[in-house]
PDB file of C-alpha atoms in Angstrom:
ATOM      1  CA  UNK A   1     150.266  66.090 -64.351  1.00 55.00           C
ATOM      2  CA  UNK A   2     149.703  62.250 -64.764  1.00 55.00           C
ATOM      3  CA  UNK A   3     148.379  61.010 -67.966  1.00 57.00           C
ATOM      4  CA  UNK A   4     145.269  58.986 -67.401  1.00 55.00           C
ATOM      5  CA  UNK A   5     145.521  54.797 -68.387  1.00 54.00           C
ATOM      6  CA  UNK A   6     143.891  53.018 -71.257  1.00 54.00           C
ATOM      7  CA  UNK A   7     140.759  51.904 -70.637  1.00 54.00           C
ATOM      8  CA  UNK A   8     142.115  48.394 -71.086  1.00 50.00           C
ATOM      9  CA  UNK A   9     144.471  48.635 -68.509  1.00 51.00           C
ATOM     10  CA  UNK A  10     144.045  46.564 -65.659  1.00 50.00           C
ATOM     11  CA  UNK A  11     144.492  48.161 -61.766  1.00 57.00           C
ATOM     12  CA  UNK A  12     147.831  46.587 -60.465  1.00 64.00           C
ATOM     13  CA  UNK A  13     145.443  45.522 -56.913  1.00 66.00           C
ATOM     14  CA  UNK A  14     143.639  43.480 -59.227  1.00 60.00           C
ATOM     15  CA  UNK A  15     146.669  42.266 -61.338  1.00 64.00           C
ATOM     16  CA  UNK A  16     148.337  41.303 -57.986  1.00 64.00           C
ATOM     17  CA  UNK A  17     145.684  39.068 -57.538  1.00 62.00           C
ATOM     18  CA  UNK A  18     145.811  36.381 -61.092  1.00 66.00           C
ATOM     19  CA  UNK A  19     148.493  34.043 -60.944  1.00 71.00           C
ATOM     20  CA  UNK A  20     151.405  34.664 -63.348  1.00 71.00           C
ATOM     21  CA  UNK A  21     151.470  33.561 -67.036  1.00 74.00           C
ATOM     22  CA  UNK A  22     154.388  31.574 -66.558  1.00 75.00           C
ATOM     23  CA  UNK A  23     152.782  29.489 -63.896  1.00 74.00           C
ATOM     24  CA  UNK A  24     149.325  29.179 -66.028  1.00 76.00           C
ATOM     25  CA  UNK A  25     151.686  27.830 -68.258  1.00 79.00           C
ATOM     26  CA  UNK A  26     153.653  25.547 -66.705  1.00 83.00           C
ATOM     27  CA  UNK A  27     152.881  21.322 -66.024  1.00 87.00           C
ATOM     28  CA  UNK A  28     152.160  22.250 -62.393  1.00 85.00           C
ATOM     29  CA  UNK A  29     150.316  25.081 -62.509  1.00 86.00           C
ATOM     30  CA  UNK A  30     148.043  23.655 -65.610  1.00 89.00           C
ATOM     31  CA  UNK A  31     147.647  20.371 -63.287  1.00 91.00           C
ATOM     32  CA  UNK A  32     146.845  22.309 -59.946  1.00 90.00           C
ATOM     33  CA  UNK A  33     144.485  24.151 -62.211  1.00 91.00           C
ATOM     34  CA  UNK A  34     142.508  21.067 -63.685  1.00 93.00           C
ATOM     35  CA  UNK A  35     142.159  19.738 -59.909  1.00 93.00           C
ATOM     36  CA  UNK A  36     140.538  22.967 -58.606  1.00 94.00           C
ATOM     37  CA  UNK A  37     138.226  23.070 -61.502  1.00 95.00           C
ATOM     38  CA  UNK A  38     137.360  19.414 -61.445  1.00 95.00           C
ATOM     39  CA  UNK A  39     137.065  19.511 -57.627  1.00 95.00           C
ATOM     40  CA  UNK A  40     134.854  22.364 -58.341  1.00 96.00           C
ATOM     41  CA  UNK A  41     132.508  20.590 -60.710  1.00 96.00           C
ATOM     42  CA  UNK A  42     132.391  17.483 -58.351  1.00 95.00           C
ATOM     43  CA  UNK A  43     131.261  19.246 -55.334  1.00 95.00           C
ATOM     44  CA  UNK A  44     128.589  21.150 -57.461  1.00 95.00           C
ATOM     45  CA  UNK A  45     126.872  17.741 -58.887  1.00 94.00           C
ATOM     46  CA  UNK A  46     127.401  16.178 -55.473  1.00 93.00           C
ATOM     47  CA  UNK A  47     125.143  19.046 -53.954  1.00 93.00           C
ATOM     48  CA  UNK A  48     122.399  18.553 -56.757  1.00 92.00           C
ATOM     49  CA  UNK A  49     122.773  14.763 -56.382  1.00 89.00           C
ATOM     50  CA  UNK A  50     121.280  12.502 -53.974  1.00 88.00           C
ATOM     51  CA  UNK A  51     125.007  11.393 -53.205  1.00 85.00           C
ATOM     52  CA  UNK A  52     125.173  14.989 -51.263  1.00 84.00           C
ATOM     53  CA  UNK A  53     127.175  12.905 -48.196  1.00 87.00           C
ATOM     54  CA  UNK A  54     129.979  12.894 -50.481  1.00 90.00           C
ATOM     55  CA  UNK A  55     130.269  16.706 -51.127  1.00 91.00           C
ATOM     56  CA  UNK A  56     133.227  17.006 -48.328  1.00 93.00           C
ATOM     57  CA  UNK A  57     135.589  15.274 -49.785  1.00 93.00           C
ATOM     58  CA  UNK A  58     135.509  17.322 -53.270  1.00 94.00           C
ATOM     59  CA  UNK A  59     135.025  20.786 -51.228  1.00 94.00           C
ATOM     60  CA  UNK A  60     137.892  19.746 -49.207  1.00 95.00           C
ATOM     61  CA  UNK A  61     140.140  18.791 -52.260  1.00 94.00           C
ATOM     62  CA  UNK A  62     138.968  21.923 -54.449  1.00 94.00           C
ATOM     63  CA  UNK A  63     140.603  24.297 -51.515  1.00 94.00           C
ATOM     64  CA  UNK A  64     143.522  22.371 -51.045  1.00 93.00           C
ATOM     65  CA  UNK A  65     144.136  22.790 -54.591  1.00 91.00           C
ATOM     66  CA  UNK A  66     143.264  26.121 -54.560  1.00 91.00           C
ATOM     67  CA  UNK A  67     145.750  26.743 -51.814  1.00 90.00           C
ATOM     68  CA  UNK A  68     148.470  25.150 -53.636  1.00 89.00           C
ATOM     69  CA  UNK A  69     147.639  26.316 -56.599  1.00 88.00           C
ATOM     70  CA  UNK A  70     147.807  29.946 -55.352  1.00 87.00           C
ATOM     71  CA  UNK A  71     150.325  29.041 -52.773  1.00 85.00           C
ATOM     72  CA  UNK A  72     153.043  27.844 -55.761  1.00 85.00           C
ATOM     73  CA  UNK A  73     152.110  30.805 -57.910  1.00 84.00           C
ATOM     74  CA  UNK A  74     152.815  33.553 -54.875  1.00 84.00           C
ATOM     75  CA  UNK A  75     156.368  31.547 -54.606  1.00 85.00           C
ATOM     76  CA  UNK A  76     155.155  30.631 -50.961  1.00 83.00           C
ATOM     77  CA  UNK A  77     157.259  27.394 -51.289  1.00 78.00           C
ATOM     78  CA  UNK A  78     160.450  29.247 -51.970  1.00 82.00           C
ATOM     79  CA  UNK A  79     159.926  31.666 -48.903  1.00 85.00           C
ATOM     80  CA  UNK A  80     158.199  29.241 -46.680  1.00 83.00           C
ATOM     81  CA  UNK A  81     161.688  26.186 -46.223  1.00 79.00           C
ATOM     82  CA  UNK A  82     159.942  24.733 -43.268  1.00 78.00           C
ATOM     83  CA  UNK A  83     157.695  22.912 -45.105  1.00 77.00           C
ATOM     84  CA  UNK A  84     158.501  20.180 -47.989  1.00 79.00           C
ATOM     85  CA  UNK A  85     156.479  21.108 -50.242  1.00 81.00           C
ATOM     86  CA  UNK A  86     156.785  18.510 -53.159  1.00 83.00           C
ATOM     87  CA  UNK A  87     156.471  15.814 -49.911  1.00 85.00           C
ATOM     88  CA  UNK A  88     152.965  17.925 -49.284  1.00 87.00           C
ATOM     89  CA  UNK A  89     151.715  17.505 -52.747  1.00 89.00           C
ATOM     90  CA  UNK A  90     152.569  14.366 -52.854  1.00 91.00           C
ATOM     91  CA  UNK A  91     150.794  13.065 -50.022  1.00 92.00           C
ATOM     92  CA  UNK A  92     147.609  15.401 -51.349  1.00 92.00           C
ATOM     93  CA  UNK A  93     147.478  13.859 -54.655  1.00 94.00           C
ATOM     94  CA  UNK A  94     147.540   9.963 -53.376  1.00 95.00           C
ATOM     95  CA  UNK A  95     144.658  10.831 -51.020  1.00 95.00           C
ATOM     96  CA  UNK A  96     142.782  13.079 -53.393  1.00 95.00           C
ATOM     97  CA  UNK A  97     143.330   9.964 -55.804  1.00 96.00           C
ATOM     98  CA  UNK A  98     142.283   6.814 -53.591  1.00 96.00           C
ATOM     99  CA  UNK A  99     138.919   8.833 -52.106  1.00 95.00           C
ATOM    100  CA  UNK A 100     137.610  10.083 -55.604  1.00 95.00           C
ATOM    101  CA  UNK A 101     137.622   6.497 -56.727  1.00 96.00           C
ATOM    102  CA  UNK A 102     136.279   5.262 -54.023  1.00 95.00           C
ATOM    103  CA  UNK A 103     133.467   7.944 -53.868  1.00 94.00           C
ATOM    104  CA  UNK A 104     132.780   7.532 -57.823  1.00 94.00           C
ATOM    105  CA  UNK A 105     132.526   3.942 -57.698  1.00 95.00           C
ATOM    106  CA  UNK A 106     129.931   4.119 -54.965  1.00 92.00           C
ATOM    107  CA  UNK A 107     128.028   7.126 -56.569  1.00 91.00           C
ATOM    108  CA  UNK A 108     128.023   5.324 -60.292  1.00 92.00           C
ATOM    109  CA  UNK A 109     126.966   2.123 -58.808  1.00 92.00           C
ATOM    110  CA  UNK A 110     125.028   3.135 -55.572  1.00 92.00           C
ATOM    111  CA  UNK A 111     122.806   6.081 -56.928  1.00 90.00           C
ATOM    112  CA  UNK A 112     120.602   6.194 -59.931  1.00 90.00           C
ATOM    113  CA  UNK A 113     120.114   9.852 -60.503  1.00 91.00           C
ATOM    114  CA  UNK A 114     121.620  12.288 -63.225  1.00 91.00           C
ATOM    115  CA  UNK A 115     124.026  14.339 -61.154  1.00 91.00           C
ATOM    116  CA  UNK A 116     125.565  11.505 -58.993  1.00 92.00           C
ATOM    117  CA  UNK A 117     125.898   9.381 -62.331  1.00 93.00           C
ATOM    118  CA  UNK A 118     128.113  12.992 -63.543  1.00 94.00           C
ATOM    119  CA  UNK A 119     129.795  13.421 -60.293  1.00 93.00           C
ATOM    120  CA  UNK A 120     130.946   9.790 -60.493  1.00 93.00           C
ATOM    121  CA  UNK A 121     132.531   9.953 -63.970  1.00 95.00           C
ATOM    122  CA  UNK A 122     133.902  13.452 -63.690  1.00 95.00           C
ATOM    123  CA  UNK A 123     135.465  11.739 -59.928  1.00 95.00           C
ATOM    124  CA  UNK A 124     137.035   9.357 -62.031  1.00 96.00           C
ATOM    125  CA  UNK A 125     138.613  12.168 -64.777  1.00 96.00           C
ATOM    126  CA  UNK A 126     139.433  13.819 -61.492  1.00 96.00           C
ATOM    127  CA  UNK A 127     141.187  10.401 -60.178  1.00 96.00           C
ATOM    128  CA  UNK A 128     143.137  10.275 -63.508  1.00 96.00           C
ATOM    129  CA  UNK A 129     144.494  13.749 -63.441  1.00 95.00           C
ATOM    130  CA  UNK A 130     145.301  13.407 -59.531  1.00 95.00           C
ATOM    131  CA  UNK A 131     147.138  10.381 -60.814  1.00 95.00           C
ATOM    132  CA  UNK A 132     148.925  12.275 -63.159  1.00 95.00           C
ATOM    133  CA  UNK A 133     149.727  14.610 -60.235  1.00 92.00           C
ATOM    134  CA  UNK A 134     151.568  12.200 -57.580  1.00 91.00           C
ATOM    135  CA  UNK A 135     153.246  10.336 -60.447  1.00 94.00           C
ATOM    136  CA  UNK A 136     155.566  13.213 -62.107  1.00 92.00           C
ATOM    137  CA  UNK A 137     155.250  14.736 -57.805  1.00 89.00           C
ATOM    138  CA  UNK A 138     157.048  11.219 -56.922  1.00 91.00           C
ATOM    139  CA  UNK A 139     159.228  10.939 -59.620  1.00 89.00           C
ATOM    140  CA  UNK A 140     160.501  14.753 -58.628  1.00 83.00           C
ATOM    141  CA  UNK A 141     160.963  13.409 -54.756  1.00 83.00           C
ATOM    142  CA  UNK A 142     162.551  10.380 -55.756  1.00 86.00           C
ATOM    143  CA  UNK A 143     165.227  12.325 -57.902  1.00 81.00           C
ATOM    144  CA  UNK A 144     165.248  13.993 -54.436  1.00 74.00           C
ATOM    145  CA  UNK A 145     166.332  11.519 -52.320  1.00 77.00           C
ATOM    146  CA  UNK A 146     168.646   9.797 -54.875  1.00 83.00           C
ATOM    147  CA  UNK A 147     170.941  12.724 -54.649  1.00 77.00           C
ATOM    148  CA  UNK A 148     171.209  13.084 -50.875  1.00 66.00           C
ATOM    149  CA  UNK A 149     170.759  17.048 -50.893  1.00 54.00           C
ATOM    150  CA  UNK A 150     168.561  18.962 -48.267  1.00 54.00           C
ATOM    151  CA  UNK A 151     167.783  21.576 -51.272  1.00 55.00           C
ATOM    152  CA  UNK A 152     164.215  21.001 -52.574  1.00 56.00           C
ATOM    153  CA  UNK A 153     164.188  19.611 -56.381  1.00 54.00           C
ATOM    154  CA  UNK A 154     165.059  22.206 -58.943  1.00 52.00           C
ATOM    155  CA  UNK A 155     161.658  21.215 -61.271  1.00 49.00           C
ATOM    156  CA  UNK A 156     159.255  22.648 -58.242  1.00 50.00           C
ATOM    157  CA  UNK A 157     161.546  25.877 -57.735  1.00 50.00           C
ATOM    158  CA  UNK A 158     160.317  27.132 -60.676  1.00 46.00           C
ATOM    159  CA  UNK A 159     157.080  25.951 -61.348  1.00 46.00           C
TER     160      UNK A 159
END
């Protein structure tokens, strides 16, 4: 007979499902993390704000994140060669970072309610950390293509 598991056990479907701790705890994983929440918390005030043409561009951010975030954890970019992944993330983060502060400038200066003022300054936090983001991504692809190797940088094997 099997013995039954603590109640504090979690089901190993469910456990399958949260990322690893040694993701949560690396730069990239903590970073991809802070976009999908942020992205998350844009879209929401955009929808209560009367800036609600802007909601696309944080809905479409928070799921790329999302994607990455889950896609990095599940070691999709180790099984997946095809695609360059740092190159992906790159490109992501520049275009994440040029459209939030574009859309925060216009929703701080454009619209006078509560939740676009919110949206604007939390777009701008968001801008910063998507900064943040491409920077250490470039620096990672420019080791990259200083060495002349077809292997992927070691830093985004692992994280």
């Amino acid at each position: 007979m099997e013995e039954p598991e603590p109640a504090g056990a979690a089901q190993p479907g469910l456990r399958s499902l949260l990322p690893p701790r040694e993701f949560l705890g690396s730069r990239k994983g903590q970073l991809l993390l802070a976009e999908s929440v942020l992205s998350f918390i844009i879209f929401i005030c955009y929808i209560a704000s009367l800036a609600a043409s802007f909601m696309m561009a944080p809905l479409l951010e928070f799921l790329l994140a999302l994607f990455l975030f889950f896609a990095y954890a599940s070691k999709l970019n180790e099984k997946f060669k095809g695609l360059y992944w740092p190159l992906t993330d790159f490109l992501r983060c520049v275009t994440a970072a040029i459209i939030y502060f574009a859309i925060s400038i216009a929703a701080v200066s454009k619209y006078n309610d509560g939740a676009s003022k919110a949206a604007g300054v939390f777009g701008f936090v968001a801008t910063i950390v998507f900064a943040i983001d491409f920077y250490i991504t470039f620096n990672d692809l420019l080791s990259f293509l200083k060495q002349g190797s077809s292997d992927p940088p070691e830093g985004h094997k692992s994280e």
